[in-house]
mmCIF file of C-alpha atoms in Angstrom:
data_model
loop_
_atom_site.group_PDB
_atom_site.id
_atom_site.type_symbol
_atom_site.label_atom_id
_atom_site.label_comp_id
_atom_site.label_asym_id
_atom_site.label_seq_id
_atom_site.Cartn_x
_atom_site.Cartn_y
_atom_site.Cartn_z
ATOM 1 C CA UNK A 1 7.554 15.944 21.122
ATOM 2 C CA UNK A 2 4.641 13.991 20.080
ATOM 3 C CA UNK A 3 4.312 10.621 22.154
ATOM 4 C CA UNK A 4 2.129 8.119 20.158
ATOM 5 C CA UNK A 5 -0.248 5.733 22.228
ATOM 6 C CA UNK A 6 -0.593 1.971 20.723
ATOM 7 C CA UNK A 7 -3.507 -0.110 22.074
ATOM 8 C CA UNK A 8 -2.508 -3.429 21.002
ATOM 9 C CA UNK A 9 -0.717 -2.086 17.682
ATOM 10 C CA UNK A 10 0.931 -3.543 15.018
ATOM 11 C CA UNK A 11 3.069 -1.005 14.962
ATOM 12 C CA UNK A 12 6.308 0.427 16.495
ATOM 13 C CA UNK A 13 6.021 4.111 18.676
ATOM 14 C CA UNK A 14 5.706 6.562 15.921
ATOM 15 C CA UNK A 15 7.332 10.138 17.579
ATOM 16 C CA UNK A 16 6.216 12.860 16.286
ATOM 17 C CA UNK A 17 5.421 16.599 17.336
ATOM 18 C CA UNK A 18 3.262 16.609 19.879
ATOM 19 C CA UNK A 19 1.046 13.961 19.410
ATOM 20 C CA UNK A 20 -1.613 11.320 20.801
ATOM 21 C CA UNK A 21 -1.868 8.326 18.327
ATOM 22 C CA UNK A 22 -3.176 4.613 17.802
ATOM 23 C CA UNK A 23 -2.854 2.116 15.375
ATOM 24 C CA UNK A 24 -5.527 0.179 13.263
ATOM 25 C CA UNK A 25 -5.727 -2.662 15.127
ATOM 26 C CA UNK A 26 -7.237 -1.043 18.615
ATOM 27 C CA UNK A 27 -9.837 0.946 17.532
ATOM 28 C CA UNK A 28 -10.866 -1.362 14.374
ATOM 29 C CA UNK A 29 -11.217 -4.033 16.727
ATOM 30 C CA UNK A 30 -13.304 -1.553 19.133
ATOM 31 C CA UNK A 31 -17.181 -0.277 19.601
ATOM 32 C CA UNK A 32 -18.811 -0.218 16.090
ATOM 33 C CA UNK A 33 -19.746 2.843 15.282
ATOM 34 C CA UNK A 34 -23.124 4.173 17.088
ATOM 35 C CA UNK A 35 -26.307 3.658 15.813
ATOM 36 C CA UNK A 36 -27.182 7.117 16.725
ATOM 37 C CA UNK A 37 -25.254 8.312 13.504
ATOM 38 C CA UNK A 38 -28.144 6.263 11.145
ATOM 39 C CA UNK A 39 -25.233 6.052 8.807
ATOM 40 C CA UNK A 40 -27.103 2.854 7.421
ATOM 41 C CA UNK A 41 -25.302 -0.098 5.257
ATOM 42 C CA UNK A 42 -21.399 -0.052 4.433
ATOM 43 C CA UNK A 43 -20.551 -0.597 1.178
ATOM 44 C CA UNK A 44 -16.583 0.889 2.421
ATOM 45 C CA UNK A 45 -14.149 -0.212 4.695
ATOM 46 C CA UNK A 46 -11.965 2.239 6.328
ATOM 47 C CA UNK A 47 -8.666 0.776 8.300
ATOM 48 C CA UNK A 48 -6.592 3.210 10.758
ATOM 49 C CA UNK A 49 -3.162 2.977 10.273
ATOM 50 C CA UNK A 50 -2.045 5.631 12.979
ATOM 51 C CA UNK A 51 -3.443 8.782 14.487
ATOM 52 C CA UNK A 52 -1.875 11.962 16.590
ATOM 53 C CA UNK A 53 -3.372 15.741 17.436
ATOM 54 C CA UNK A 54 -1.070 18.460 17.088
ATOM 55 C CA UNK A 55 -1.352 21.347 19.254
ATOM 56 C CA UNK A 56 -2.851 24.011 19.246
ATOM 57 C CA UNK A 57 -5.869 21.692 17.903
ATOM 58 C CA UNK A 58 -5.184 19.404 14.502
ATOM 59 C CA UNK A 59 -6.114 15.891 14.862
ATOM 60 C CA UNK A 60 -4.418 13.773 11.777
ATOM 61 C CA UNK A 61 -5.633 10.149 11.087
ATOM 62 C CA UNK A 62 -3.877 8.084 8.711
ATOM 63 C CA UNK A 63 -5.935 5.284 7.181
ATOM 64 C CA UNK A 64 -6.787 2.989 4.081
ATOM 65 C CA UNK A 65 -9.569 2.986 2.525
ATOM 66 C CA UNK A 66 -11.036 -0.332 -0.027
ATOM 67 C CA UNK A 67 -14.336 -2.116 -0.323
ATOM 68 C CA UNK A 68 -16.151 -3.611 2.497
ATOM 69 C CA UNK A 69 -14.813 -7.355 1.232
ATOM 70 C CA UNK A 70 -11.216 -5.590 1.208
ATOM 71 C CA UNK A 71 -10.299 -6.797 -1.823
ATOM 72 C CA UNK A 72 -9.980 -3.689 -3.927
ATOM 73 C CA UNK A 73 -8.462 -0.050 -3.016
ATOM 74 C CA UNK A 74 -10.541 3.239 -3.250
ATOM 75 C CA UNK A 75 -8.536 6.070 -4.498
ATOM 76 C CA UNK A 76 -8.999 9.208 -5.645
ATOM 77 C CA UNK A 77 -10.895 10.389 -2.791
ATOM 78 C CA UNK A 78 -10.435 14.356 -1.836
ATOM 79 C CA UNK A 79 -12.152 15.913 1.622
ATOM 80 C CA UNK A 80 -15.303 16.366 0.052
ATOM 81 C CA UNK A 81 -15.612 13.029 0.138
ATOM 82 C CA UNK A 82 -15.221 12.758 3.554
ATOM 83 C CA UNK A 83 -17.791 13.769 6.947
ATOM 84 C CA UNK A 84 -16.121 13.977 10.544
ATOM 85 C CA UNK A 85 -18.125 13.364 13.715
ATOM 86 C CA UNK A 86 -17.058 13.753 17.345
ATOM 87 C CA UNK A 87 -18.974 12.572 20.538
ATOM 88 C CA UNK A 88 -17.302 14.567 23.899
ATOM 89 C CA UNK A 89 -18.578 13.839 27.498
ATOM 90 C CA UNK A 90 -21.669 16.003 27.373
ATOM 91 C CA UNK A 91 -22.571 14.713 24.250
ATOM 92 C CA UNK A 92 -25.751 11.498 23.629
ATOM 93 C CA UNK A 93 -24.639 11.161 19.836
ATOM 94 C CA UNK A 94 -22.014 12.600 17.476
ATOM 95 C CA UNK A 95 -22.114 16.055 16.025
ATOM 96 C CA UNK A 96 -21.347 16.493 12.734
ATOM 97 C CA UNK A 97 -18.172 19.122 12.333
ATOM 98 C CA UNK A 98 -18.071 20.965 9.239
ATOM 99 C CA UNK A 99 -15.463 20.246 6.892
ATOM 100 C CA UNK A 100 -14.743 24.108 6.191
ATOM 101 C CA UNK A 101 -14.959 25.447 9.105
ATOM 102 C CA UNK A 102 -12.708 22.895 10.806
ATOM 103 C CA UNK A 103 -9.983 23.085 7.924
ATOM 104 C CA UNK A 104 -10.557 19.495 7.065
ATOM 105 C CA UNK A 105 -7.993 18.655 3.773
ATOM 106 C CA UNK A 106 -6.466 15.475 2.555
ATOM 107 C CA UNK A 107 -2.593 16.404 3.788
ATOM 108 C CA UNK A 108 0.933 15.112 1.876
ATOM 109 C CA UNK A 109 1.889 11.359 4.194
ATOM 110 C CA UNK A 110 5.347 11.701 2.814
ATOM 111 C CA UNK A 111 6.356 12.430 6.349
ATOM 112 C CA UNK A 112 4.924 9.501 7.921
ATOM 113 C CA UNK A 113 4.032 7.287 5.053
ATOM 114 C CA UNK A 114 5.668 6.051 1.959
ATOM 115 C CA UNK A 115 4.626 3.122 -0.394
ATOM 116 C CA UNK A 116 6.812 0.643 -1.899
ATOM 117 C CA UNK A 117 6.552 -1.572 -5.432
ATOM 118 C CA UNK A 118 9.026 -4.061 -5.787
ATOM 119 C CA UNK A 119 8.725 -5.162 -9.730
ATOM 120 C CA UNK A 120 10.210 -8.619 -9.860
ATOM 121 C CA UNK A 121 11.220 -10.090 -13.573
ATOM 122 C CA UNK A 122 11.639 -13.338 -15.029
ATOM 123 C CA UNK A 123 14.720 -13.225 -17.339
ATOM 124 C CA UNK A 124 15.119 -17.154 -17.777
ATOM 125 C CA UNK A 125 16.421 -17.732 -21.222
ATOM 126 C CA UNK A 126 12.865 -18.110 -22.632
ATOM 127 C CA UNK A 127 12.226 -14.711 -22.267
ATOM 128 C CA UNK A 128 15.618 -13.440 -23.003
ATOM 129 C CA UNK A 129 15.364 -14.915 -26.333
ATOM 130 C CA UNK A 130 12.032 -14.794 -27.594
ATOM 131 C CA UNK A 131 10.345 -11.491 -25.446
ATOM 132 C CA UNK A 132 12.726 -9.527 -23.696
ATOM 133 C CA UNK A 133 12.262 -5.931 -26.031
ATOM 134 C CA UNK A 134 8.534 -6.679 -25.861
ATOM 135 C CA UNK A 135 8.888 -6.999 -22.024
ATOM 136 C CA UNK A 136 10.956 -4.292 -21.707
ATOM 137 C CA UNK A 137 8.724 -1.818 -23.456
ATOM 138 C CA UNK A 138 5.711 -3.190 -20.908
ATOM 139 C CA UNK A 139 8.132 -2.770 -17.666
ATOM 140 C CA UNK A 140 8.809 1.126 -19.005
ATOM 141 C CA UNK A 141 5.253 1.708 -18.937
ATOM 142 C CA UNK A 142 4.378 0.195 -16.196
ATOM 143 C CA UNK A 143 7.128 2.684 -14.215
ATOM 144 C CA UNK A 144 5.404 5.299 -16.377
ATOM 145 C CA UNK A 145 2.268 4.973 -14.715
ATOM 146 C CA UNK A 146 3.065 4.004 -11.403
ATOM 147 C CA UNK A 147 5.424 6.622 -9.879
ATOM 148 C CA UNK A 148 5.151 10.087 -10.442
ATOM 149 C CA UNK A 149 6.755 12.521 -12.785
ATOM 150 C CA UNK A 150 8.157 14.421 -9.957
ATOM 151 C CA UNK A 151 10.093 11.831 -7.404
ATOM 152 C CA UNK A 152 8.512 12.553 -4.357
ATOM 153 C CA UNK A 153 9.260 9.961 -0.770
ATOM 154 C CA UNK A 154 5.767 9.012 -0.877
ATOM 155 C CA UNK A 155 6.405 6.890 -3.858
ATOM 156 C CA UNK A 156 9.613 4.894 -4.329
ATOM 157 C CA UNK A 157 10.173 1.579 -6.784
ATOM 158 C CA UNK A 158 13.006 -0.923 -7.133
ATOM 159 C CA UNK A 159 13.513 -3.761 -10.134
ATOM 160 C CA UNK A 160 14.682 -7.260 -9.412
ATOM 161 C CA UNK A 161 15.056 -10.458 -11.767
ATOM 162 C CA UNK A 162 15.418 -14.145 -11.292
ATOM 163 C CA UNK A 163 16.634 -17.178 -13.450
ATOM 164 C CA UNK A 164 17.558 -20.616 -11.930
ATOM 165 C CA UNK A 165 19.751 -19.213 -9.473
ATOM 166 C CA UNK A 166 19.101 -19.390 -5.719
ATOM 167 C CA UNK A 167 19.511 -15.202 -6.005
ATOM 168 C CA UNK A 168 16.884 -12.404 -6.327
ATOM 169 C CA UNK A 169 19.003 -10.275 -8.246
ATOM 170 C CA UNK A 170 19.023 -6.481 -7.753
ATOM 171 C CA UNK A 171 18.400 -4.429 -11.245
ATOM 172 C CA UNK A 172 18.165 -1.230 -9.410
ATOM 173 C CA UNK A 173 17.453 -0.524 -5.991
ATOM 174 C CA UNK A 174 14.286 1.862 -4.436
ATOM 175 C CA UNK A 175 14.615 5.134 -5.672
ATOM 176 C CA UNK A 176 11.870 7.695 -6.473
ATOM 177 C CA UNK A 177 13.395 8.679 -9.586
ATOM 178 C CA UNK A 178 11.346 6.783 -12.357
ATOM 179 C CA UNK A 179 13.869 8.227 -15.397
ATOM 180 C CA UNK A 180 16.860 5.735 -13.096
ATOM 181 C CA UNK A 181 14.359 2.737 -13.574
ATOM 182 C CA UNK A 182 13.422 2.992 -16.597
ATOM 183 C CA UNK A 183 17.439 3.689 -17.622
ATOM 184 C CA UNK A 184 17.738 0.607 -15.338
ATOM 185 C CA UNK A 185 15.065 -1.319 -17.735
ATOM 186 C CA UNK A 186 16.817 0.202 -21.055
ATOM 187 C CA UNK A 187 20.006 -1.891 -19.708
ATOM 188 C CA UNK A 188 18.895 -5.437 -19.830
ATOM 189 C CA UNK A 189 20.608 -7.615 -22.521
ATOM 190 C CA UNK A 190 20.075 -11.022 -23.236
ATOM 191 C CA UNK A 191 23.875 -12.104 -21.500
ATOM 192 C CA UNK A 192 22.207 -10.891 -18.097
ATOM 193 C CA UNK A 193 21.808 -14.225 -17.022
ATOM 194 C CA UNK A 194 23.821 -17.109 -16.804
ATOM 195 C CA UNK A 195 20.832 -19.677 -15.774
ATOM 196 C CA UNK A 196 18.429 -20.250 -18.154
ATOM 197 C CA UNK A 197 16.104 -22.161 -15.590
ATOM 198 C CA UNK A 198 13.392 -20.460 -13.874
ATOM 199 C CA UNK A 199 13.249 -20.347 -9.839
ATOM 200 C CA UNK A 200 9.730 -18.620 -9.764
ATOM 201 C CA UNK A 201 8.578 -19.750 -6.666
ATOM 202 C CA UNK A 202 12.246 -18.739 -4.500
ATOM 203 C CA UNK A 203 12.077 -15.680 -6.575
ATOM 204 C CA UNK A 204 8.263 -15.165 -4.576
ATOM 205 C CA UNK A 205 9.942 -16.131 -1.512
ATOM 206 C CA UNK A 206 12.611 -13.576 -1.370
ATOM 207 C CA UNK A 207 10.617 -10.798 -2.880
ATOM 208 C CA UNK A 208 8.177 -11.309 0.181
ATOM 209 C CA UNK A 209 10.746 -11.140 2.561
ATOM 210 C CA UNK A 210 12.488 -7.927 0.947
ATOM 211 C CA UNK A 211 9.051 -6.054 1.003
ATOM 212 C CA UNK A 212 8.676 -7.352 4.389
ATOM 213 C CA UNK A 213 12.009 -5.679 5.643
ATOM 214 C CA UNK A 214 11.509 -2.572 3.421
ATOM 215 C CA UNK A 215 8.283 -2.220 5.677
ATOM 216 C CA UNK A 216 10.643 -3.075 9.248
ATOM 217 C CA UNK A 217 13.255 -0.545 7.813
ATOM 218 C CA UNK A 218 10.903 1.966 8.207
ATOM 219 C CA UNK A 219 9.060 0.877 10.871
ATOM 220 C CA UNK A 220 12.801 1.884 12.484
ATOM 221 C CA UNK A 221 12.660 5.200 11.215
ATOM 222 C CA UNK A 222 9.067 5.625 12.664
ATOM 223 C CA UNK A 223 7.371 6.004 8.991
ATOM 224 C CA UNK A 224 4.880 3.301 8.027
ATOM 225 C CA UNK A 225 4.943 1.885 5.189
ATOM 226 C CA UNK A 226 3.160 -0.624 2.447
ATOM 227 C CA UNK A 227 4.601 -2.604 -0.427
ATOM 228 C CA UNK A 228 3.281 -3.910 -3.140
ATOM 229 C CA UNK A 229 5.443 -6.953 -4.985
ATOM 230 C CA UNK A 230 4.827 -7.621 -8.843
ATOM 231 C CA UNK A 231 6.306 -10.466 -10.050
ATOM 232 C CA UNK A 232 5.978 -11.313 -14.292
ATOM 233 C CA UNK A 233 7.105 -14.693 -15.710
ATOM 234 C CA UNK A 234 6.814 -16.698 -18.743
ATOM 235 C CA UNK A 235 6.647 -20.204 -17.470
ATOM 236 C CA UNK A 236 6.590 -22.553 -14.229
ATOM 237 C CA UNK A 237 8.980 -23.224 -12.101
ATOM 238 C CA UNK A 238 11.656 -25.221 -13.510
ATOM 239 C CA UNK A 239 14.338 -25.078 -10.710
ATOM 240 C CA UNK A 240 12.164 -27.344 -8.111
ATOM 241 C CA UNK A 241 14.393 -25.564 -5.509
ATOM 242 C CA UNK A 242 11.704 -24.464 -3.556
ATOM 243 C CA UNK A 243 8.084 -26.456 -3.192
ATOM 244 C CA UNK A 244 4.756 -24.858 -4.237
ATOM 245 C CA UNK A 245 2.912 -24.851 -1.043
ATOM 246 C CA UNK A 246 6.081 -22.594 0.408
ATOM 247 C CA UNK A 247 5.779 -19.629 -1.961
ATOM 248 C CA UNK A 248 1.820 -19.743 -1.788
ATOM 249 C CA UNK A 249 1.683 -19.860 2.434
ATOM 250 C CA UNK A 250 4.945 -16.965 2.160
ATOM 251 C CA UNK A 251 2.111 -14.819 0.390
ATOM 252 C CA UNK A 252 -0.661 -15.986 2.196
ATOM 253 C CA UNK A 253 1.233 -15.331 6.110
ATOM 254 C CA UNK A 254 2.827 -12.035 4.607
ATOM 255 C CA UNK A 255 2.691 -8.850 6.258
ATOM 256 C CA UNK A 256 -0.960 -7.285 5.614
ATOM 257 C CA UNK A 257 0.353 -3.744 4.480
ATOM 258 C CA UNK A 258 2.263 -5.958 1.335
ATOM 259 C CA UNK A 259 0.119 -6.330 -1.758
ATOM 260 C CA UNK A 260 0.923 -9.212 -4.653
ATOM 261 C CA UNK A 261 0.299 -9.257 -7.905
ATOM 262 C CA UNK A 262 1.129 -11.543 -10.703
ATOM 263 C CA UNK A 263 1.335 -11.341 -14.197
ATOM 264 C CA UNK A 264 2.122 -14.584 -16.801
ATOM 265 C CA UNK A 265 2.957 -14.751 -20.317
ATOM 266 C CA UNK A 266 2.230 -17.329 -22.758
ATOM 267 C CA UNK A 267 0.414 -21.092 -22.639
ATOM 268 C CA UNK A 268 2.719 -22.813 -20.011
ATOM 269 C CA UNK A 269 2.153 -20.547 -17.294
ATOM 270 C CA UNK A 270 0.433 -22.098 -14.578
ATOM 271 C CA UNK A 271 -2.735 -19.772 -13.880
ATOM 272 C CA UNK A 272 -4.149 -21.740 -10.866
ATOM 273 C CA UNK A 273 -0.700 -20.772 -8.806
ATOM 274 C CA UNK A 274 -0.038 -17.119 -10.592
ATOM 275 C CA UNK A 275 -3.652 -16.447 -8.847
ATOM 276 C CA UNK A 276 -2.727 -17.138 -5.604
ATOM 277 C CA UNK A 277 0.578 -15.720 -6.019
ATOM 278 C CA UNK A 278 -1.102 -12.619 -7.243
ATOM 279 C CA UNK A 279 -3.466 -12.518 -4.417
ATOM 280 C CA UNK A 280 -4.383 -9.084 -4.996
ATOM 281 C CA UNK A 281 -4.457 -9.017 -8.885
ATOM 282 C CA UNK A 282 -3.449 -11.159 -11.688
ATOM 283 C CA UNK A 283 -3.799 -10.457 -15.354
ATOM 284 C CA UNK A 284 -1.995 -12.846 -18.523
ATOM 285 C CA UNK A 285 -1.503 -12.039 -21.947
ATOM 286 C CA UNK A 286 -1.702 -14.729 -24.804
ATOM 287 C CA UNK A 287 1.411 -13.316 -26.454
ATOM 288 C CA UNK A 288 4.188 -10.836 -26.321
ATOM 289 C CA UNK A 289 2.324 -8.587 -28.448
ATOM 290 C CA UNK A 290 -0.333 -8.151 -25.649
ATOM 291 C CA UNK A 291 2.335 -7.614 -23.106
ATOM 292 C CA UNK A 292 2.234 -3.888 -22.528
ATOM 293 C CA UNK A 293 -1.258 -3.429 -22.074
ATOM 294 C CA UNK A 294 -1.672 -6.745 -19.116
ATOM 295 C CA UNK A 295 0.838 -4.961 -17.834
ATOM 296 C CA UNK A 296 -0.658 -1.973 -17.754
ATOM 297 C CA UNK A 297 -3.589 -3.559 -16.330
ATOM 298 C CA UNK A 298 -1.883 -4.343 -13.426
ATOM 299 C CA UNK A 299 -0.417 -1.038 -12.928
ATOM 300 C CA UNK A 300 -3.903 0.481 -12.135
ATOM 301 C CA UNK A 301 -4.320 -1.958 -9.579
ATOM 302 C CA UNK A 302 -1.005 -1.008 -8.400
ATOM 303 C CA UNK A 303 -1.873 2.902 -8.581
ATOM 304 C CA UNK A 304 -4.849 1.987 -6.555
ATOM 305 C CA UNK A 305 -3.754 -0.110 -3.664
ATOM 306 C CA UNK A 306 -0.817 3.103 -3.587
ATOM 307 C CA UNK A 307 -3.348 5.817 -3.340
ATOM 308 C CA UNK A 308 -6.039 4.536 -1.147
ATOM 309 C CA UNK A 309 -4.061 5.500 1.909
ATOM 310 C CA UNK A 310 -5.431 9.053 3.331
ATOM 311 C CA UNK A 311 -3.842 11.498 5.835
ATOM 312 C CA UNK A 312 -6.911 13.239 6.282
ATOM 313 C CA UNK A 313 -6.263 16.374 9.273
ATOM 314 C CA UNK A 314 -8.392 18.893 10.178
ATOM 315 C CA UNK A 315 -9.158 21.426 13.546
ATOM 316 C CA UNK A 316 -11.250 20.295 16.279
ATOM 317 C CA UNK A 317 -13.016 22.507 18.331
ATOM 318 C CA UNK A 318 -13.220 20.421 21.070
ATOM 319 C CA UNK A 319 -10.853 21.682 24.366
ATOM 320 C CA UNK A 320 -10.260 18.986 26.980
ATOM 321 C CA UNK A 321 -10.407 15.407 27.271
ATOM 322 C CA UNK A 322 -11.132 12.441 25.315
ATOM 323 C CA UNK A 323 -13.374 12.066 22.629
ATOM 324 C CA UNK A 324 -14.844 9.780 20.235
ATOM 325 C CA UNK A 325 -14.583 10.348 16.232
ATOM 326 C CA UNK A 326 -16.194 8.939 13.429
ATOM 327 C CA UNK A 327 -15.035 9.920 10.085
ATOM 328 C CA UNK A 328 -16.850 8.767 7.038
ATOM 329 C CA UNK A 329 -16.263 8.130 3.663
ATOM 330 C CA UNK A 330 -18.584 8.643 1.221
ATOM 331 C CA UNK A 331 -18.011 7.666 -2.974
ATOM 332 C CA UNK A 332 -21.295 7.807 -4.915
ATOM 333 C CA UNK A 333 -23.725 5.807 -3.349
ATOM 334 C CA UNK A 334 -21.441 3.738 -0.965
ATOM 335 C CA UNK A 335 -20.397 5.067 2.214
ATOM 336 C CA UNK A 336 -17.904 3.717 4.942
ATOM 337 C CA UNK A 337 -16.907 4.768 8.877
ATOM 338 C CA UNK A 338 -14.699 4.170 11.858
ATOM 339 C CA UNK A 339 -14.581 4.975 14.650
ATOM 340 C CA UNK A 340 -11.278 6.209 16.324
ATOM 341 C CA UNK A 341 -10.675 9.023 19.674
ATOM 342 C CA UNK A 342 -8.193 11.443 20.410
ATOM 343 C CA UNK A 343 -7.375 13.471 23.884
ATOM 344 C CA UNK A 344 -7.591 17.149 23.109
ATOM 345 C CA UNK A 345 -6.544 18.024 26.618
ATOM 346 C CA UNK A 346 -4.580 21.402 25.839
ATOM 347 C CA UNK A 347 -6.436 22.393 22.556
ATOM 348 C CA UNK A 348 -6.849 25.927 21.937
ATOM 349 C CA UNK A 349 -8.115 28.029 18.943
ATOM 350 C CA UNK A 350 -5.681 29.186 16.120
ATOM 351 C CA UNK A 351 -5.318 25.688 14.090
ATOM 352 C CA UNK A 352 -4.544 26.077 10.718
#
């Protein structure tokens, strides 16, 4: 059985077959990757999640991968884009391992990793009566783009609404079955509610702290996870249940692996708080008719933040010991590395 070591992690013990693993925090926070390697400026920023070798000699390193400020995803990325370097006890610098010759392949995380988007809707009576076909085209699209054909574990979605009630309400629950949300969507009518207020900011509370126990859920089943949490409303917050300064600090304190994103319709939303609600992205349309496309603005952010999370494994053909890696990413011009190790005490030839 794989046995997972955590420096300092974030995380809970992931077990898995025969493994040696660490989490972001330990080896992020560690020695900078040596100047030996003359990788130069990084325009990247790569973030370990976990990592654990699998005998006979696979080494798998699950990480994120966005722009050096953070603030933006990069996905896409296949394992051409990617160079692998490991430093063993007789070695002054890195070598460079080839990418064919050691296997190296972007792998499925399905097993170990899953992604979350919890879309959050305002049905107050405003948009129930003026915008709610309009918004329910938009929402179909946005599950359109976001999870794929195919359900697969890796991806999974739930839908949630709020009025003036102290209640996130559940429209469907996570599923990876985008044909149930979108019947889900088809469903709404304009009796769903029965407050016309709108309790945005508790609605930003609770949505936080369901994302933050979807991630704790499977922290229990030894998967990490991330979330993302879009929440789309016409207006302000009418209800005055919960204060301002609560939902913004709930975002701002919130897990680091949950994303937010924000989108407002019409002239009295408040765009000053929808920013920092939508920490991550934020995007408003002028009128219903301009719905569908902000959100499908969003959803590419949402795609991205998804996406930029890499199990990338290949074969080392190192055979005792600890080592050092380095694994770089490289998109166009701009380039990013850390710097991670693994013990490949045990490692023999025949990895596939």
């Amino acid at each position: 059985m794989k046995c997972i070591n955590l420096f300092f992690s974030l995380f809970s013990m992931l077990f898995l077959l025969i493994s040696c693993g660490s989490s972001d925090d330990d080896f992020n926070s560690g020695p900078i990757v040596d100047d030996c390697l003359g990788l130069g400026a990084e325009q990247l920023s790569l973030k370990i999640q976990d990592h654990y070798t699998t005998l006979p000699g696979k080494v798998s390193v699950l990480f994120k991968v966005t722009t050096k400020d953070g603030n933006h995803p990069v996905a896409g990325l296949t394992a051409n884009n990617f160079k692998i370097f490991e430093k063993g006890s007789n070695d002054n610098c890195y070598k460079p391992i080839s990418a064919s010759e050691s296997n190296g392949r972007i792998s499925s995380k399905s097993q170990i990793f899953n992604t979350n988007t919890l879309l959050i809707l305002d049905l107050s009576n405003s948009v129930l009566s003026t915008s709610l076909e309009e918004l329910k085209l938009a929402s179909t699209s946005f599950i359109e783009q976001v999870m794929p054909s195919t359900p697969s574990d890796e991806f999974k979605m739930g839908v949630y609404w709020f009025d003036g009630e102290d209640k996130l309400h559940e429209l469907n629950p996570l599923t990876t079955d985008r044909t149930e949300l979108i019947t889900a969507i088809d469903g709404i009518t304009t009796d769903i509610s029965n407050d016309p207020s709108t309790d945005l900011y508790g609605a930003v509370i609770k949505a936080t702290d369901s994302a933050t126990a979807i991630l704790e859920e499977n922290k229990k089943e030894e998967i990490l996870a991330a979330a993302s949490v879009v929440i789309f409303t016409d207006g302000s917050d009418q209800a005055a249940r919960y204060s301002k300064d609560n939902a913004i600090n709930k975002v701002q304190n919130a897990d680091e692996n949950i994303s937010f994103f924000s989108i407002g319709l019409g002239s009295e939303i408040e765009t000053n708080i929808l920013d920092k609600i939508g920490k991550n992205g934020s995007a408003y349309a002028a009128n219903k008719e301009e719905l569908e496309d902000t959100f499908e603005e969003i959803s590419e952010d949402v795609e991205g933040q998804a996406n930029s999370f890499y199990l990338f494994e290949y074969c080392s053909p190192k055979r005792s010991g600890k080592n050092l890696l380095v694994i770089q990413a490289i998109q166009g011009e701009n380039q990013g590395s850390v710097q991670t190790q693994f013990d490949a005490t045990g490692f023999t030839g025949g990895c596939e």
